[in-house]
Coordinates of N, CA and C in Angstrom, one line a residue:
X21 N -57.0 -31.4 28.7 CA -55.9 -32.1 28.1 C -56.4 -32.8 26.8
X22 N -55.6 -32.6 25.7 CA -55.9 -33.2 24.4 C -55.8 -34.7 24.5
X23 N -56.6 -35.3 23.7 CA -56.5 -36.8 23.5 C -55.3 -37.1 22.5
X24 N -54.9 -38.3 22.5 CA -53.9 -38.8 21.5 C -54.4 -38.5 20.1
X25 N -55.6 -38.8 19.9 CA -56.2 -38.6 18.5 C -56.2 -37.2 18.1
X26 N -56.5 -36.3 19.0 CA -56.5 -34.9 18.7 C -55.1 -34.4 18.4
X27 N -54.1 -34.9 19.2 CA -52.7 -34.5 18.9 C -52.2 -35.0 17.6
X28 N -52.6 -36.2 17.2 CA -52.3 -36.8 15.9 C -52.9 -35.9 14.8
X29 N -54.1 -35.5 15.0 CA -54.8 -34.6 14.0 C -54.0 -33.3 13.8
X30 N -53.5 -32.8 14.8 CA -52.6 -31.6 14.7 C -51.4 -31.9 13.9
X31 N -50.8 -33.0 14.2 CA -49.5 -33.4 13.5 C -49.8 -33.6 12.0
X32 N -51.0 -34.3 11.7 CA -51.4 -34.5 10.3 C -51.6 -33.1 9.6
X33 N -52.1 -32.1 10.3 CA -52.3 -30.8 9.7 C -51.0 -30.1 9.5
X34 N -50.1 -30.3 10.4 CA -48.7 -29.7 10.3 C -48.0 -30.3 9.1
X35 N -48.2 -31.6 8.9 CA -47.5 -32.3 7.8 C -47.9 -31.6 6.4
X36 N -49.0 -31.1 6.3 CA -49.4 -30.4 5.1 C -48.6 -29.2 4.8
X37 N -47.9 -28.6 5.8 CA -47.1 -27.4 5.6 C -45.7 -27.7 5.3
X38 N -45.3 -29.0 5.3 CA -43.9 -29.3 5.2 C -43.3 -28.8 3.9
X39 N -42.0 -28.5 3.9 CA -41.3 -28.1 2.7 C -40.3 -29.3 2.4
X40 N -40.7 -30.2 1.6 CA -39.9 -31.4 1.3 C -39.7 -31.7 -0.2
X41 N -39.1 -30.7 -0.9 CA -39.0 -30.9 -2.4 C -37.9 -31.9 -2.8
X42 N -37.1 -32.4 -1.8 CA -36.0 -33.3 -2.2 C -36.4 -34.7 -1.8
X43 N -36.8 -34.9 -0.6 CA -37.1 -36.3 -0.1 C -38.6 -36.7 -0.5
X44 N -39.4 -35.7 -0.7 CA -40.8 -35.9 -0.9 C -41.4 -36.7 0.2
X45 N -40.9 -36.5 1.4 CA -41.4 -37.2 2.6 C -41.8 -36.2 3.7
X46 N -43.0 -35.6 3.5 CA -43.4 -34.6 4.5 C -43.7 -35.2 5.8
X47 N -43.3 -34.4 6.9 CA -43.5 -34.9 8.2 C -44.1 -33.7 9.0
X48 N -45.0 -34.1 9.9 CA -45.6 -33.1 10.8 C -45.5 -33.5 12.2
X49 N -45.3 -32.6 13.1 CA -45.2 -32.9 14.5 C -46.1 -31.9 15.3
X50 N -46.7 -32.4 16.4 CA -47.5 -31.6 17.3 C -47.0 -31.9 18.7
X51 N -46.5 -30.9 19.4 CA -45.9 -31.0 20.7 C -46.9 -30.5 21.7
X52 N -47.3 -31.3 22.7 CA -48.2 -30.9 23.8 C -47.4 -30.5 25.0
X53 N -47.5 -29.2 25.4 CA -46.8 -28.7 26.6 C -47.6 -29.0 27.9
X54 N -46.9 -28.9 29.0 CA -47.6 -29.2 30.3 C -48.7 -28.2 30.5
X55 N -48.7 -27.0 29.9 CA -49.8 -26.1 30.1 C -50.9 -26.2 29.0
X56 N -50.9 -27.4 28.3 CA -51.9 -27.7 27.3 C -51.9 -26.9 26.1
X57 N -50.7 -26.4 25.7 CA -50.5 -25.7 24.5 C -49.9 -26.6 23.4
X58 N -50.4 -26.5 22.2 CA -49.9 -27.4 21.1 C -49.0 -26.5 20.2
X59 N -47.8 -27.0 20.0 CA -46.8 -26.3 19.2 C -46.5 -27.2 18.0
X60 N -46.7 -26.7 16.8 CA -46.5 -27.5 15.6 C -45.2 -27.3 15.0
X61 N -44.8 -28.4 14.3 CA -43.5 -28.4 13.5 C -43.7 -29.2 12.2
X62 N -43.0 -28.8 11.2 CA -42.9 -29.6 10.0 C -41.5 -29.6 9.5
X63 N -41.2 -30.6 8.7 CA -39.8 -30.7 8.2 C -39.6 -29.6 7.1
X64 N -38.4 -29.0 7.1 CA -38.1 -27.9 6.2 C -36.7 -28.3 5.6
X65 N -36.8 -28.8 4.3 CA -35.6 -29.2 3.7 C -34.8 -28.1 3.0
X66 N -33.6 -28.4 2.6 CA -32.7 -27.4 2.0 C -31.9 -28.1 0.9
X67 N -31.5 -27.4 -0.1 CA -30.7 -28.0 -1.2 C -29.3 -28.5 -0.6
X68 N -28.9 -27.8 0.5 CA -27.7 -28.2 1.2 C -28.3 -29.1 2.4
X69 N -28.4 -30.4 2.1 CA -29.1 -31.3 2.9 C -28.9 -31.2 4.4
X70 N -27.6 -30.9 4.8 CA -27.3 -30.7 6.2 C -28.0 -29.6 6.9
X71 N -28.5 -28.6 6.1 CA -29.3 -27.5 6.6 C -30.7 -27.8 6.8
X72 N -31.2 -29.0 6.5 CA -32.6 -29.4 6.7 C -32.8 -29.6 8.1
X73 N -34.1 -29.4 8.5 CA -34.5 -29.7 9.9 C -35.8 -30.5 10.0
X74 N -35.8 -31.4 10.9 CA -36.9 -32.3 11.0 C -38.1 -31.7 11.8
X75 N -39.3 -32.2 11.5 CA -40.5 -31.6 12.2 C -40.4 -31.7 13.7
X76 N -39.9 -32.7 14.2 CA -39.8 -32.9 15.7 C -38.9 -31.8 16.3
X77 N -37.8 -31.5 15.7 CA -36.9 -30.5 16.2 C -37.4 -29.1 16.0
X78 N -38.2 -28.9 14.9 CA -38.8 -27.6 14.7 C -39.8 -27.3 15.8
X79 N -40.6 -28.3 16.2 CA -41.6 -28.1 17.2 C -40.9 -27.9 18.6
X80 N -39.9 -28.7 18.9 CA -39.2 -28.6 20.2 C -38.5 -27.2 20.3
X81 N -37.8 -26.8 19.2 CA -37.0 -25.6 19.3 C -38.0 -24.4 19.3
X82 N -39.1 -24.5 18.6 CA -40.1 -23.4 18.7 C -40.6 -23.3 20.1
X83 N -40.9 -24.4 20.7 CA -41.4 -24.4 22.1 C -40.4 -23.7 23.1
X84 N -39.1 -24.1 22.9 CA -38.1 -23.5 23.8 C -38.1 -22.0 23.5
X85 N -38.1 -21.6 22.3 CA -38.1 -20.2 21.9 C -39.3 -19.4 22.5
X86 N -40.4 -20.1 22.8 CA -41.6 -19.5 23.4 C -41.6 -19.6 24.9
X87 N -40.5 -20.1 25.4 CA -40.4 -20.2 26.9 C -41.0 -21.5 27.5
X88 N -41.3 -22.4 26.7 CA -41.9 -23.7 27.1 C -40.8 -24.7 27.4
X89 N -40.8 -25.4 28.5 CA -39.8 -26.4 28.8 C -40.3 -27.7 29.4
X90 N -41.6 -27.8 29.6 CA -42.2 -29.0 30.1 C -43.2 -29.6 29.1
X91 N -42.9 -30.8 28.6 CA -43.6 -31.4 27.5 C -44.2 -32.7 28.0
X92 N -45.5 -32.9 27.5 CA -46.2 -34.1 27.9 C -46.2 -35.2 26.8
X93 N -46.3 -34.8 25.6 CA -46.5 -35.7 24.5 C -46.1 -35.0 23.2
X94 N -45.8 -35.9 22.2 CA -45.6 -35.4 20.8 C -46.2 -36.4 19.9
X95 N -46.9 -35.9 18.9 CA -47.4 -36.8 17.8 C -46.5 -36.4 16.5
X96 N -46.1 -37.5 15.8 CA -45.4 -37.4 14.6 C -46.1 -38.1 13.5
X97 N -46.4 -37.3 12.4 CA -47.2 -37.9 11.3 C -46.3 -37.9 10.0
X98 N -46.3 -39.1 9.4 CA -45.6 -39.3 8.1 C -46.5 -40.1 7.2
X99 N -46.1 -40.3 6.0 CA -46.9 -41.1 5.1 C -47.1 -42.5 5.6
X100 N -46.1 -43.1 6.1 CA -46.1 -44.5 6.4 C -45.9 -44.9 7.9
X101 N -46.0 -43.9 8.8 CA -45.7 -44.2 10.2 C -44.3 -44.3 10.5
X102 N -43.4 -43.7 9.7 CA -42.0 -43.8 10.0 C -41.6 -43.2 11.3
X103 N -40.6 -43.7 12.0 CA -40.1 -43.4 13.3 C -39.2 -42.2 13.2
X104 N -39.1 -41.4 14.3 CA -38.1 -40.2 14.3 C -36.7 -40.7 14.1
X105 N -35.9 -39.8 13.5 CA -34.5 -40.1 13.2 C -33.7 -40.0 14.5
X106 N -32.5 -40.4 14.4 CA -31.6 -40.5 15.6 C -31.4 -39.1 16.2
X107 N -31.1 -38.1 15.4 CA -30.9 -36.7 15.9 C -32.2 -36.3 16.7
X108 N -33.3 -36.5 16.1 CA -34.6 -36.1 16.8 C -34.7 -36.9 18.1
X109 N -34.4 -38.1 18.1 CA -34.5 -38.9 19.4 C -33.6 -38.3 20.4
X110 N -32.4 -37.9 20.0 CA -31.4 -37.3 21.0 C -32.0 -36.0 21.6
X111 N -32.6 -35.2 20.7 CA -33.1 -33.9 21.1 C -34.3 -34.1 22.1
X112 N -35.1 -35.1 21.7 CA -36.3 -35.5 22.6 C -35.8 -35.9 24.0
X113 N -34.7 -36.7 24.0 CA -34.1 -37.2 25.3 C -33.6 -36.1 26.1
X114 N -33.1 -35.0 25.4 CA -32.6 -33.8 26.2 C -33.7 -33.0 26.7
X115 N -34.7 -32.7 25.8 CA -35.8 -31.7 26.2 C -37.0 -32.3 26.7
X116 N -37.4 -33.5 26.4 CA -38.6 -34.1 26.9 C -38.5 -35.6 27.2
X117 N -37.6 -36.0 28.1 CA -37.3 -37.4 28.3 C -38.5 -38.2 28.7
X118 N -39.5 -37.6 29.3 CA -40.7 -38.3 29.9 C -41.9 -38.3 28.9
X119 N -41.7 -37.7 27.7 CA -42.8 -37.6 26.8 C -43.3 -38.9 26.3
X120 N -44.6 -38.9 26.1 CA -45.3 -40.0 25.3 C -45.2 -39.6 23.8
X121 N -44.9 -40.6 23.0 CA -44.7 -40.3 21.5 C -45.8 -41.1 20.8
X122 N -46.5 -40.4 19.9 CA -47.5 -41.1 19.0 C -46.9 -41.0 17.6
X123 N -46.8 -42.1 17.0 CA -46.2 -42.2 15.6 C -47.4 -42.6 14.7
X124 N -47.7 -41.7 13.7 CA -48.9 -41.9 12.9 C -48.6 -42.0 11.4
X125 N -49.4 -42.8 10.7 CA -49.3 -42.7 9.3 C -50.3 -41.7 8.8
X126 N -50.4 -41.5 7.4 CA -51.2 -40.4 6.9 C -52.7 -40.6 7.1
X127 N -53.1 -41.9 7.4 CA -54.5 -42.1 7.6 C -54.9 -41.9 9.1
X128 N -53.9 -41.6 9.9 CA -54.2 -41.3 11.3 C -54.1 -42.5 12.2
X129 N -53.7 -43.7 11.7 CA -53.4 -44.8 12.5 C -52.1 -44.6 13.2
X130 N -52.1 -44.8 14.5 CA -50.9 -44.5 15.3 C -50.6 -45.6 16.3
X131 N -49.3 -45.6 16.7 CA -48.8 -46.4 17.8 C -48.3 -45.5 18.8
X132 N -48.3 -46.0 20.0 CA -47.8 -45.2 21.2 C -46.5 -45.8 21.7
X133 N -45.5 -44.9 21.9 CA -44.2 -45.3 22.5 C -43.7 -44.2 23.4
X134 N -42.5 -44.3 23.8 CA -41.9 -43.3 24.7 C -40.5 -42.9 24.2
X135 N -40.0 -41.8 24.7 CA -38.7 -41.4 24.4 C -37.7 -42.5 24.8
X136 N -37.9 -43.0 26.0 CA -37.0 -44.1 26.5 C -37.0 -45.3 25.6
X137 N -38.1 -45.7 25.1 CA -38.2 -46.8 24.2 C -37.5 -46.5 22.8
X138 N -37.7 -45.2 22.4 CA -37.0 -44.9 21.1 C -35.5 -44.7 21.2
X139 N -35.0 -44.3 22.4 CA -33.6 -44.1 22.6 C -33.2 -44.6 24.0
X140 N -33.1 -46.0 24.1 CA -32.7 -46.5 25.4 C -31.2 -46.2 25.7
X141 N -30.9 -46.0 26.9 CA -29.5 -45.8 27.3 C -29.0 -44.5 26.6
X142 N -29.8 -43.5 26.6 CA -29.4 -42.2 25.9 C -28.3 -41.5 26.6
X143 N -27.6 -40.7 25.8 CA -26.6 -39.8 26.3 C -27.2 -38.5 26.8
X144 N -27.0 -38.2 28.1 CA -27.7 -37.0 28.7 C -26.6 -36.2 29.4
X145 N -27.1 -35.1 30.0 CA -26.2 -34.2 30.7 C -25.5 -34.9 31.9
X146 N -26.2 -35.9 32.4 CA -25.6 -36.7 33.5 C -24.3 -37.4 33.0
X147 N -24.1 -37.6 31.7 CA -22.9 -38.3 31.2 C -21.7 -37.3 31.1
X148 N -22.0 -36.0 31.2 CA -20.9 -35.0 31.0 C -20.2 -34.9 32.3
X149 N -18.9 -34.9 32.2 CA -18.0 -34.7 33.4 C -17.8 -33.2 33.6
X150 N -18.1 -32.8 34.8 CA -17.9 -31.4 35.1 C -16.6 -31.2 35.9
X151 N -15.9 -30.1 35.7 CA -14.7 -29.9 36.4 C -14.9 -29.6 37.9

C-alpha cells in the first residue's frame, strides 16, 4: 500500500501535465484503488470554460473507464493547497464516499481530510425516489 507521501508525489507529478492556459492554476490528482493501482488526473481547460474538467474528475472517470470501482484515497496537488471544487466533491461522494483525501501545496505539504468532511450531508442515490 502506498503511503500518503507517495500518493502526494504522484499528484505533484500529474500536476505538471495539466493544461491550464486560462486559469494558470494547474492541478494534479492521484487516485489509489483498492487493488493498489494509482490512476492520475490533471485539469484540462478549454476556451469554452464549461468544457473544462478538473483533475479529480479526470482521475475518477479514468478509473471507472478502466473497470475500477473501489477507491482508498486521493491526493490533490495545487500551487497553494486549494481544496476540491463542489462538483468534484459531489463526484467523490458518488464514487468514493469512504476515501481519504490528501490536499497538497506545490511543496508537498499536505493535510488529510475525508469526502464526508469535504461534503457533509451529501446528495446520494439514497436521496432519489424510486417508483
